[in-house]
mmCIF file of C-alpha atoms in Angstrom:
data_model
loop_
_atom_site.group_PDB
_atom_site.id
_atom_site.type_symbol
_atom_site.label_atom_id
_atom_site.label_comp_id
_atom_site.label_asym_id
_atom_site.label_seq_id
_atom_site.Cartn_x
_atom_site.Cartn_y
_atom_site.Cartn_z
ATOM 1 C CA MET A 24 0.146 -0.104 -0.040
ATOM 2 C CA ALA A 25 2.611 2.441 -0.578
ATOM 3 C CA ASN A 26 1.329 4.016 -3.436
ATOM 4 C CA MET A 27 -2.006 5.141 -1.541
ATOM 5 C CA PRO A 28 -2.656 8.354 -2.282
ATOM 6 C CA ILE A 29 -2.650 10.797 0.862
ATOM 7 C CA SER A 30 -6.333 12.318 -0.440
ATOM 8 C CA GLU A 31 -7.661 8.705 -0.032
ATOM 9 C CA MET A 32 -7.085 8.599 3.789
ATOM 10 C CA HIS A 33 -9.247 10.944 5.484
ATOM 11 C CA LEU A 34 -6.876 12.162 8.054
ATOM 12 C CA PRO A 35 -7.420 15.518 10.019
ATOM 13 C CA PRO A 36 -7.965 18.295 7.807
ATOM 14 C CA HIS A 37 -5.306 20.259 9.037
ATOM 15 C CA LEU A 38 -2.878 17.291 8.511
ATOM 16 C CA ALA A 39 -3.943 16.821 5.134
ATOM 17 C CA HIS A 40 -3.731 19.912 4.216
ATOM 18 C CA LEU A 41 -0.037 20.319 5.137
ATOM 19 C CA LEU A 42 0.915 16.811 3.737
ATOM 20 C CA ALA A 43 -0.409 18.232 0.695
ATOM 21 C CA ALA A 44 0.824 22.030 0.570
ATOM 22 C CA ARG A 45 4.156 19.765 0.678
ATOM 23 C CA ARG A 46 3.968 17.861 -1.909
ATOM 24 C CA LEU A 47 4.080 14.869 0.206
ATOM 25 C CA ASP A 48 1.034 12.950 -2.107
ATOM 26 C CA THR A 49 1.611 9.030 -1.172
ATOM 27 C CA ALA A 50 2.657 7.005 2.154
ATOM 28 C CA LYS A 51 5.673 5.939 0.230
ATOM 29 C CA ASP A 52 6.020 10.013 0.571
ATOM 30 C CA VAL A 53 5.697 10.649 4.095
ATOM 31 C CA LEU A 54 6.861 6.962 5.797
ATOM 32 C CA SER A 55 10.424 6.691 3.944
ATOM 33 C CA LEU A 56 11.528 10.613 5.410
ATOM 34 C CA PRO A 57 13.323 10.407 8.715
ATOM 35 C CA GLU A 58 11.824 12.539 11.133
ATOM 36 C CA VAL A 59 14.743 14.904 11.520
ATOM 37 C CA GLU A 60 13.737 15.511 7.797
ATOM 38 C CA LEU A 61 10.328 15.606 7.396
ATOM 39 C CA MET A 62 10.384 17.841 10.128
ATOM 40 C CA SER A 63 11.844 20.083 7.579
ATOM 41 C CA VAL A 64 10.262 19.533 5.192
ATOM 42 C CA LEU A 65 7.106 20.066 6.729
ATOM 43 C CA ASP A 66 8.277 23.019 8.908
ATOM 44 C CA SER A 67 6.970 22.502 12.086
ATOM 45 C CA GLY A 68 7.885 20.218 14.819
ATOM 46 C CA LEU A 69 8.803 16.184 16.521
ATOM 47 C CA PRO A 70 5.034 16.086 17.723
ATOM 48 C CA THR A 71 3.640 17.430 14.111
ATOM 49 C CA ALA A 72 5.863 14.622 12.511
ATOM 50 C CA ARG A 73 4.955 11.720 14.877
ATOM 51 C CA ALA A 74 1.355 12.094 14.374
ATOM 52 C CA ALA A 75 1.738 12.463 10.687
ATOM 53 C CA VAL A 76 3.465 9.157 10.657
ATOM 54 C CA ALA A 77 1.265 7.667 12.613
ATOM 55 C CA HIS A 78 -2.067 8.602 10.578
ATOM 56 C CA VAL A 79 -0.435 7.341 7.652
ATOM 57 C CA SER A 80 0.956 4.387 8.846
ATOM 58 C CA GLU A 81 -2.432 3.801 10.244
ATOM 59 C CA ALA A 82 -4.338 4.652 6.750
ATOM 60 C CA ALA A 83 -2.074 2.396 4.956
ATOM 61 C CA CYS A 84 -1.327 -0.666 6.562
ATOM 62 C CA PRO A 85 -3.769 -3.308 5.967
ATOM 63 C CA PRO A 86 -6.052 -4.023 9.032
ATOM 64 C CA CYS A 87 -5.910 -7.105 10.092
ATOM 65 C CA GLN A 88 -8.616 -9.601 10.048
ATOM 66 C CA THR A 89 -10.009 -12.836 11.135
ATOM 67 C CA ALA A 90 -10.503 -16.014 9.195
ATOM 68 C CA LEU A 91 -14.232 -15.679 9.306
ATOM 69 C CA ALA A 92 -13.946 -12.526 8.473
ATOM 70 C CA LEU A 93 -12.265 -13.173 4.645
ATOM 71 C CA LEU A 94 -14.697 -16.425 4.283
ATOM 72 C CA GLU A 95 -18.126 -13.603 4.969
ATOM 73 C CA GLU A 96 -16.307 -11.340 2.274
ATOM 74 C CA ARG A 97 -15.476 -14.244 -0.264
ATOM 75 C CA VAL A 98 -19.443 -15.055 0.004
ATOM 76 C CA ARG A 99 -20.286 -11.453 0.339
ATOM 77 C CA LEU A 100 -18.586 -10.987 -3.076
ATOM 78 C CA GLY A 101 -19.964 -14.210 -4.901
ATOM 79 C CA GLY A 102 -16.778 -16.647 -4.683
ATOM 80 C CA GLY A 103 -14.640 -14.014 -3.792
ATOM 81 C CA GLY A 104 -14.567 -11.534 -6.378
ATOM 82 C CA ARG A 105 -13.312 -12.966 -9.626
ATOM 83 C CA LEU A 106 -13.068 -12.854 -13.448
ATOM 84 C CA ALA A 107 -14.637 -15.480 -15.386
ATOM 85 C CA THR A 108 -12.560 -16.556 -18.241
ATOM 86 C CA THR A 109 -15.672 -19.053 -19.177
ATOM 87 C CA LEU A 110 -12.844 -22.041 -19.540
ATOM 88 C CA CYS A 111 -14.639 -24.180 -16.831
ATOM 89 C CA GLY A 112 -11.638 -25.797 -15.448
ATOM 90 C CA LEU A 113 -9.127 -23.027 -15.406
ATOM 91 C CA ASP A 114 -12.051 -20.942 -13.464
ATOM 92 C CA GLU A 115 -12.863 -23.841 -11.218
ATOM 93 C CA ALA A 116 -8.696 -24.529 -10.200
ATOM 94 C CA LEU A 117 -8.542 -20.671 -9.444
ATOM 95 C CA GLY A 118 -11.401 -20.605 -7.189
ATOM 96 C CA GLY A 119 -13.900 -18.814 -9.496
ATOM 97 C CA GLY A 120 -11.549 -17.056 -12.037
ATOM 98 C CA ILE A 121 -8.808 -14.269 -12.518
ATOM 99 C CA PRO A 122 -9.068 -12.635 -8.477
ATOM 100 C CA LEU A 123 -9.809 -8.787 -8.130
ATOM 101 C CA GLY A 124 -7.753 -6.974 -6.650
ATOM 102 C CA LYS A 125 -4.188 -9.277 -7.526
ATOM 103 C CA LEU A 126 -1.670 -9.184 -9.256
ATOM 104 C CA THR A 127 -2.444 -12.291 -12.643
ATOM 105 C CA GLU A 128 0.460 -13.089 -14.609
ATOM 106 C CA VAL A 129 0.556 -14.763 -17.706
ATOM 107 C CA VAL A 130 3.885 -16.297 -19.323
ATOM 108 C CA GLY A 131 4.860 -18.395 -22.090
ATOM 109 C CA PRO A 132 6.955 -17.688 -25.815
ATOM 110 C CA SER A 133 5.195 -15.133 -28.406
ATOM 111 C CA GLY A 134 2.312 -16.900 -30.559
ATOM 112 C CA ILE A 135 0.894 -18.953 -27.929
ATOM 113 C CA GLY A 136 -2.028 -17.455 -27.119
ATOM 114 C CA LYS A 137 -1.297 -14.928 -24.808
ATOM 115 C CA THR A 138 -3.088 -11.647 -25.684
ATOM 116 C CA GLN A 139 -6.064 -13.688 -27.433
ATOM 117 C CA PHE A 140 -6.379 -14.743 -23.902
ATOM 118 C CA CYS A 141 -6.501 -11.444 -22.780
ATOM 119 C CA LEU A 142 -8.713 -10.089 -25.528
ATOM 120 C CA LYS A 143 -11.601 -12.663 -23.933
ATOM 121 C CA LEU A 144 -10.709 -10.732 -20.674
ATOM 122 C CA SER A 145 -11.013 -7.374 -22.009
ATOM 123 C CA LEU A 146 -14.521 -8.503 -23.894
ATOM 124 C CA LEU A 147 -15.912 -10.201 -20.395
ATOM 125 C CA ALA A 148 -14.952 -7.601 -18.357
ATOM 126 C CA ALA A 149 -16.928 -4.950 -20.625
ATOM 127 C CA LEU A 150 -20.165 -7.384 -20.864
ATOM 128 C CA PRO A 151 -23.001 -6.474 -19.037
ATOM 129 C CA GLU A 152 -23.486 -8.052 -15.634
ATOM 130 C CA TYR A 153 -26.195 -10.559 -16.911
ATOM 131 C CA TYR A 154 -24.130 -12.133 -19.282
ATOM 132 C CA GLY A 155 -21.755 -12.757 -16.680
ATOM 133 C CA GLY A 156 -19.685 -9.609 -16.991
ATOM 134 C CA LEU A 157 -18.594 -6.696 -15.249
ATOM 135 C CA ASP A 158 -20.233 -4.293 -16.989
ATOM 136 C CA GLY A 159 -17.272 -1.982 -16.992
ATOM 137 C CA ARG A 160 -14.315 -0.605 -19.043
ATOM 138 C CA VAL A 161 -10.957 -2.072 -19.496
ATOM 139 C CA VAL A 162 -7.667 0.078 -19.668
ATOM 140 C CA TYR A 163 -5.343 -2.313 -22.100
ATOM 141 C CA ILE A 164 -1.911 -1.393 -22.230
ATOM 142 C CA ASP A 165 -0.555 -2.560 -25.527
ATOM 143 C CA THR A 166 3.217 -2.418 -25.737
ATOM 144 C CA GLU A 167 3.414 -4.678 -28.860
ATOM 145 C CA SER A 168 0.873 -3.331 -31.292
ATOM 146 C CA LYS A 169 -0.738 -6.259 -30.735
ATOM 147 C CA PHE A 170 -4.206 -6.063 -30.124
ATOM 148 C CA SER A 171 -7.000 -6.241 -32.294
ATOM 149 C CA SER A 172 -10.089 -4.948 -32.379
ATOM 150 C CA ARG A 173 -11.488 -6.647 -34.938
ATOM 151 C CA ARG A 174 -10.382 -10.001 -33.292
ATOM 152 C CA MET A 175 -11.942 -9.227 -30.104
ATOM 153 C CA ILE A 176 -15.205 -8.467 -32.028
ATOM 154 C CA GLU A 177 -14.715 -11.875 -33.819
ATOM 155 C CA ILE A 178 -14.085 -13.472 -30.224
ATOM 156 C CA GLY A 179 -17.430 -11.682 -28.696
ATOM 157 C CA GLN A 180 -19.595 -12.732 -31.891
ATOM 158 C CA LYS A 181 -18.810 -16.808 -31.748
ATOM 159 C CA SER A 182 -19.106 -16.666 -28.259
ATOM 160 C CA PHE A 183 -21.218 -15.017 -27.532
ATOM 161 C CA PRO A 184 -23.286 -14.822 -30.602
ATOM 162 C CA GLN A 185 -27.018 -14.529 -29.239
ATOM 163 C CA ILE A 186 -25.619 -11.068 -27.494
ATOM 164 C CA PHE A 187 -23.307 -9.641 -30.628
ATOM 165 C CA ARG A 188 -26.789 -9.790 -32.825
ATOM 166 C CA GLN A 189 -28.159 -7.185 -30.546
ATOM 167 C CA GLU A 190 -27.989 -4.056 -32.788
ATOM 168 C CA GLY A 191 -24.984 -1.315 -31.838
ATOM 169 C CA LEU A 192 -23.746 -3.760 -28.895
ATOM 170 C CA ALA A 193 -20.122 -4.977 -30.242
ATOM 171 C CA GLN A 194 -19.598 -1.280 -30.853
ATOM 172 C CA LYS A 195 -20.572 -0.251 -27.445
ATOM 173 C CA MET A 196 -18.415 -3.336 -26.190
ATOM 174 C CA ALA A 197 -15.374 -2.118 -28.554
ATOM 175 C CA GLY A 198 -15.696 1.498 -26.719
ATOM 176 C CA ARG A 199 -15.521 0.345 -23.226
ATOM 177 C CA ILE A 200 -11.923 -0.765 -23.933
ATOM 178 C CA LEU A 201 -9.325 1.911 -24.046
ATOM 179 C CA VAL A 202 -6.297 1.503 -25.544
ATOM 180 C CA MET A 203 -2.887 3.096 -24.586
ATOM 181 C CA ARG A 204 0.346 2.367 -25.921
ATOM 182 C CA PRO A 205 3.496 3.695 -24.442
ATOM 183 C CA THR A 206 6.600 3.257 -26.796
ATOM 184 C CA SER A 207 9.388 2.679 -23.147
ATOM 185 C CA LEU A 208 9.239 1.999 -19.919
ATOM 186 C CA ALA A 209 9.497 5.886 -19.425
ATOM 187 C CA ASP A 210 6.213 6.177 -21.520
ATOM 188 C CA PHE A 211 4.503 3.471 -19.274
ATOM 189 C CA THR A 212 5.540 5.060 -16.068
ATOM 190 C CA LYS A 213 4.017 7.875 -17.132
ATOM 191 C CA SER A 214 1.133 6.224 -18.344
ATOM 192 C CA LEU A 215 0.450 4.388 -14.599
ATOM 193 C CA GLU A 216 1.384 7.771 -12.927
ATOM 194 C CA GLN A 217 -1.994 8.862 -15.108
ATOM 195 C CA MET A 218 -3.613 5.481 -14.312
ATOM 196 C CA LYS A 219 -5.844 6.895 -10.736
ATOM 197 C CA VAL A 220 -7.533 9.303 -12.423
ATOM 198 C CA THR A 221 -8.621 6.887 -15.255
ATOM 199 C CA LEU A 222 -9.756 4.120 -12.975
ATOM 200 C CA LEU A 223 -12.031 6.426 -10.762
ATOM 201 C CA GLN A 224 -13.185 8.317 -14.070
ATOM 202 C CA HIS A 225 -14.231 5.549 -16.343
ATOM 203 C CA GLU A 226 -14.886 3.071 -13.842
ATOM 204 C CA VAL A 227 -12.420 0.971 -15.061
ATOM 205 C CA LYS A 228 -12.882 -3.363 -14.163
ATOM 206 C CA LEU A 229 -9.899 -4.666 -15.500
ATOM 207 C CA LEU A 230 -6.415 -3.240 -16.246
ATOM 208 C CA ILE A 231 -3.888 -5.260 -18.569
ATOM 209 C CA VAL A 232 -0.203 -4.833 -19.504
ATOM 210 C CA ASP A 233 0.529 -6.948 -23.073
ATOM 211 C CA SER A 234 3.565 -7.125 -21.871
ATOM 212 C CA MET A 235 5.947 -5.583 -19.602
ATOM 213 C CA ALA A 236 8.671 -7.949 -21.013
ATOM 214 C CA ALA A 237 8.739 -5.868 -24.538
ATOM 215 C CA LEU A 238 9.239 -2.276 -22.734
ATOM 216 C CA THR A 239 12.101 -4.236 -20.733
ATOM 217 C CA SER A 240 13.696 -5.519 -23.673
ATOM 218 C CA LEU A 241 14.476 -1.804 -25.214
ATOM 219 C CA GLU A 242 15.043 -0.273 -21.917
ATOM 220 C CA ASN A 243 17.998 -3.187 -21.937
ATOM 221 C CA GLU A 244 19.747 -2.245 -25.028
ATOM 222 C CA LYS A 245 20.473 1.453 -23.356
ATOM 223 C CA ALA A 246 20.637 0.531 -19.853
ATOM 224 C CA THR A 247 22.486 -1.894 -17.609
ATOM 225 C CA SER A 248 20.474 -4.081 -15.629
ATOM 226 C CA GLY A 249 20.270 -2.543 -12.278
ATOM 227 C CA PHE A 250 19.609 0.750 -13.819
ATOM 228 C CA ARG A 251 16.815 -0.855 -15.825
ATOM 229 C CA GLN A 252 15.431 -2.407 -12.290
ATOM 230 C CA HIS A 253 14.547 0.578 -10.973
ATOM 231 C CA PRO A 254 11.792 1.653 -12.876
ATOM 232 C CA LEU A 255 10.733 -2.089 -12.959
ATOM 233 C CA ARG A 256 10.569 -2.482 -9.660
ATOM 234 C CA TRP A 257 8.136 0.858 -9.301
ATOM 235 C CA ALA A 258 6.446 0.232 -12.248
ATOM 236 C CA LEU A 259 5.243 -3.566 -10.572
ATOM 237 C CA SER A 260 4.840 -1.656 -6.898
ATOM 238 C CA PHE A 261 2.204 0.778 -8.897
ATOM 239 C CA LEU A 262 0.195 -2.003 -10.839
ATOM 240 C CA LYS A 263 -0.008 -3.882 -7.476
ATOM 241 C CA SER A 264 -1.085 -0.934 -5.146
ATOM 242 C CA ILE A 265 -4.011 -0.465 -8.277
ATOM 243 C CA ALA A 266 -5.354 -4.189 -7.842
ATOM 244 C CA GLU A 267 -5.493 -3.338 -4.150
ATOM 245 C CA LEU A 268 -7.188 -0.244 -3.946
ATOM 246 C CA SER A 269 -9.096 -0.126 -6.546
ATOM 247 C CA ARG A 270 -10.190 -3.378 -6.058
ATOM 248 C CA ILE A 271 -10.146 -4.410 -9.829
ATOM 249 C CA PRO A 272 -8.269 -7.947 -11.693
ATOM 250 C CA VAL A 273 -4.437 -6.856 -12.861
ATOM 251 C CA VAL A 274 -3.561 -9.239 -15.590
ATOM 252 C CA VAL A 275 0.060 -8.640 -16.955
ATOM 253 C CA THR A 276 2.219 -11.138 -19.307
ATOM 254 C CA ASN A 277 4.979 -11.776 -19.569
ATOM 255 C CA GLN A 278 7.505 -13.337 -22.007
ATOM 256 C CA VAL A 279 9.969 -16.406 -21.868
ATOM 257 C CA ARG A 280 13.894 -15.803 -21.932
ATOM 258 C CA SER A 281 17.043 -17.910 -22.342
ATOM 259 C CA GLN A 282 19.331 -19.270 -19.946
ATOM 260 C CA SER A 283 22.467 -19.319 -22.129
ATOM 261 C CA ASN A 284 24.965 -17.932 -20.360
ATOM 262 C CA ASP A 285 26.057 -15.553 -23.166
ATOM 263 C CA ASP A 286 22.871 -14.198 -24.024
ATOM 264 C CA GLY A 287 21.392 -13.862 -20.703
ATOM 265 C CA TYR A 288 18.275 -11.559 -21.668
ATOM 266 C CA HIS A 289 17.602 -13.220 -24.861
ATOM 267 C CA PHE A 290 13.557 -12.913 -25.471
ATOM 268 C CA SER A 291 11.434 -15.178 -27.607
ATOM 269 C CA PHE A 292 10.053 -12.069 -29.415
ATOM 270 C CA GLU A 293 13.616 -11.209 -30.816
ATOM 271 C CA VAL A 294 14.178 -15.137 -32.245
ATOM 272 C CA ASP A 295 14.183 -13.390 -35.733
ATOM 273 C CA ARG A 296 17.078 -11.341 -34.805
ATOM 274 C CA LYS A 297 19.574 -14.476 -34.711
ATOM 275 C CA ASP A 298 20.584 -16.647 -36.842
ATOM 276 C CA GLY A 299 18.352 -18.838 -38.001
ATOM 277 C CA ASN A 300 16.698 -22.383 -37.195
ATOM 278 C CA ASN A 301 19.579 -23.550 -35.131
ATOM 279 C CA CYS A 302 19.467 -20.437 -32.940
ATOM 280 C CA ALA A 303 15.623 -21.457 -32.296
ATOM 281 C CA GLU A 304 16.337 -25.015 -31.120
ATOM 282 C CA ARG A 305 18.967 -23.381 -28.541
ATOM 283 C CA PHE A 306 16.578 -20.809 -27.322
ATOM 284 C CA ASP A 307 13.643 -23.996 -26.922
ATOM 285 C CA SER A 308 16.282 -26.330 -24.635
ATOM 286 C CA HIS A 309 16.469 -23.813 -21.942
ATOM 287 C CA LEU A 310 13.182 -21.221 -20.785
ATOM 288 C CA ILE A 311 12.583 -19.530 -17.802
ATOM 289 C CA ALA A 312 10.048 -16.461 -16.850
ATOM 290 C CA ALA A 313 11.217 -13.357 -18.006
ATOM 291 C CA LEU A 314 11.580 -10.041 -15.534
ATOM 292 C CA GLY A 315 13.217 -11.860 -12.615
ATOM 293 C CA ILE A 316 12.732 -13.459 -9.641
ATOM 294 C CA GLN A 317 11.517 -10.034 -7.511
ATOM 295 C CA TRP A 318 8.604 -9.996 -10.478
ATOM 296 C CA ALA A 319 7.535 -13.935 -9.890
ATOM 297 C CA HIS A 320 7.398 -13.608 -6.195
ATOM 298 C CA ALA A 321 4.983 -10.636 -6.148
ATOM 299 C CA THR A 322 2.321 -12.028 -8.382
ATOM 300 C CA THR A 323 -0.541 -14.113 -6.962
ATOM 301 C CA VAL A 324 -1.626 -16.092 -9.981
ATOM 302 C CA ARG A 325 0.927 -17.437 -12.603
ATOM 303 C CA LEU A 326 -0.240 -18.741 -15.523
ATOM 304 C CA VAL A 327 2.369 -20.794 -18.313
ATOM 305 C CA PHE A 328 1.471 -20.663 -22.030
ATOM 306 C CA GLU A 329 3.606 -24.147 -22.697
ATOM 307 C CA SER A 330 3.742 -26.351 -25.880
ATOM 308 C CA HIS A 331 4.612 -30.187 -25.664
ATOM 309 C CA SER A 332 3.250 -33.476 -26.585
ATOM 310 C CA GLY A 333 1.793 -31.971 -29.910
ATOM 311 C CA HIS A 334 -0.361 -29.776 -27.391
ATOM 312 C CA ARG A 335 -0.933 -26.380 -26.053
ATOM 313 C CA PHE A 336 -1.366 -26.222 -22.737
ATOM 314 C CA ILE A 337 -2.389 -23.534 -19.708
ATOM 315 C CA LYS A 338 -0.950 -24.355 -16.629
ATOM 316 C CA VAL A 339 -1.624 -22.992 -12.632
ATOM 317 C CA ALA A 340 1.931 -22.915 -11.724
ATOM 318 C CA LYS A 341 0.802 -20.797 -8.752
ATOM 319 C CA SER A 342 -2.379 -19.932 -7.072
ATOM 320 C CA PRO A 343 -3.534 -20.059 -3.416
ATOM 321 C CA MET A 344 -6.361 -21.285 -4.615
ATOM 322 C CA SER A 345 -5.288 -24.338 -6.683
ATOM 323 C CA PRO A 346 -1.774 -26.975 -6.857
ATOM 324 C CA ALA A 347 -0.368 -27.299 -9.921
ATOM 325 C CA VAL A 348 -2.556 -28.424 -12.817
ATOM 326 C CA ALA A 349 -2.142 -28.145 -16.360
ATOM 327 C CA PHE A 350 -4.949 -28.186 -19.106
ATOM 328 C CA PRO A 351 -4.411 -29.052 -22.893
ATOM 329 C CA PHE A 352 -6.087 -25.829 -25.220
ATOM 330 C CA VAL A 353 -6.574 -24.794 -28.661
ATOM 331 C CA VAL A 354 -7.089 -21.271 -29.975
ATOM 332 C CA GLU A 355 -10.258 -21.454 -32.175
ATOM 333 C CA SER A 356 -12.431 -18.391 -34.000
ATOM 334 C CA SER A 357 -13.817 -18.396 -30.785
ATOM 335 C CA GLY A 358 -11.048 -18.024 -28.549
ATOM 336 C CA ILE A 359 -9.257 -20.329 -26.158
ATOM 337 C CA THR A 360 -11.131 -23.601 -25.975
ATOM 338 C CA LEU A 361 -10.225 -26.267 -23.052
ATOM 339 C CA LEU A 362 -9.141 -29.833 -25.364
ATOM 340 C CA SER A 363 -10.700 -31.489 -21.458
ATOM 341 C CA ASP A 364 -11.762 -29.137 -18.480
ATOM 342 C CA GLU A 365 -10.039 -31.989 -16.692
ATOM 343 C CA GLY A 366 -6.711 -30.662 -15.454
ATOM 344 C CA ILE A 367 -3.991 -32.828 -15.741
ATOM 345 C CA ASP A 368 -1.298 -32.681 -12.185
ATOM 346 C CA VAL A 369 2.180 -31.231 -12.271
ATOM 347 C CA THR A 370 4.826 -31.992 -9.752
ATOM 348 C CA GLY A 371 8.239 -31.074 -8.958
ATOM 349 C CA PRO A 372 10.336 -29.288 -11.602
ATOM 350 C CA GLU A 373 7.420 -29.269 -14.407
ATOM 351 C CA ILE A 374 5.916 -26.955 -12.300
ATOM 352 C CA THR A 375 8.423 -24.037 -12.853
ATOM 353 C CA SER A 376 9.681 -24.734 -16.463
ATOM 354 C CA ILE A 377 8.471 -23.843 -19.592
ATOM 355 C CA ARG A 378 7.863 -25.960 -22.800
ATOM 356 C CA CYS A 379 8.235 -24.994 -25.817
ATOM 357 C CA GLU A 380 8.312 -27.588 -28.394
ATOM 358 C CA GLY A 381 10.434 -26.903 -31.339
ATOM 359 C CA GLN A 382 9.920 -23.648 -33.333
ATOM 360 C CA ASN A 383 6.553 -24.038 -34.966
ATOM 361 C CA ILE A 384 4.752 -21.263 -32.122
ATOM 362 C CA LEU A 385 8.018 -18.534 -32.411
ATOM 363 C CA ALA A 386 7.460 -18.658 -36.414
ATOM 364 C CA ARG A 387 4.021 -17.790 -35.894
#
């Protein structure tokens, strides 16, 4: 809750005005300052500085809840507050769907179906509640220019033909999705700073970032690893705070990279820059999620999209609601369809591994 705005803390009026006048806008701005420095910034004595820290700490820290209170809240929200994916087996494994107020990561090689999954989620969030949607707007941050309104409408027409036959509904659904296309990590950071206002003004019910790895790959060409990780950590913290404060699902796609010793940041979408088929074969041998351990630990749910044994799979690699389980799927005109709602148990190293069979998927 470090990025919780001071304006939403309901502080005593005199303290709220004082902090605003000194441009201390978030909990982090106040709590990261030593007492002496805070006294200097506020131009006040020690009691005022300590009062500010106490009030901000109380407002920003999540209150303690009993297990019974959490269970009652889940019942009140109807299944814990989730966005159903309409993939029955996956929804059951996730306790109803993509959790609200949490960060969900979708990771896999390029071309395997991550964007198709995100397009369907966008459509579902925009649908009226009586059709199973969230009846809200969607902010779709498209860093790779892969978002397609035409494809999303096609998914809607094939998935919900009875709904999309209604005149003007397809246009209405498309009009609820706000697409942003930052070209750098700096632009992305600036977009996030403006996001709070957008969420409040437009009744946003879903935030998608597709994908973070593309932005960090560009920054890698300009900076060292240490410089790159600082804005990435800030973006991660801000995305988590948006999810928690706004109680909406935040879905972020992530690419995979090679574990090769001589190419520590070799992303799947960069394969075509290398030297032919031999490189693709090397790349497929050792795949791990990009963005590192810190990013992996920060996500509540990790869905791995992978390919092996002649099929594509959605693997629930990390979830507080489910053991590791995988579902075979295909991509059709209606979007992603599970071949079976019976999940396949995943154990041992297979839980964290990411498999990509050959170079067929990467070539699409």
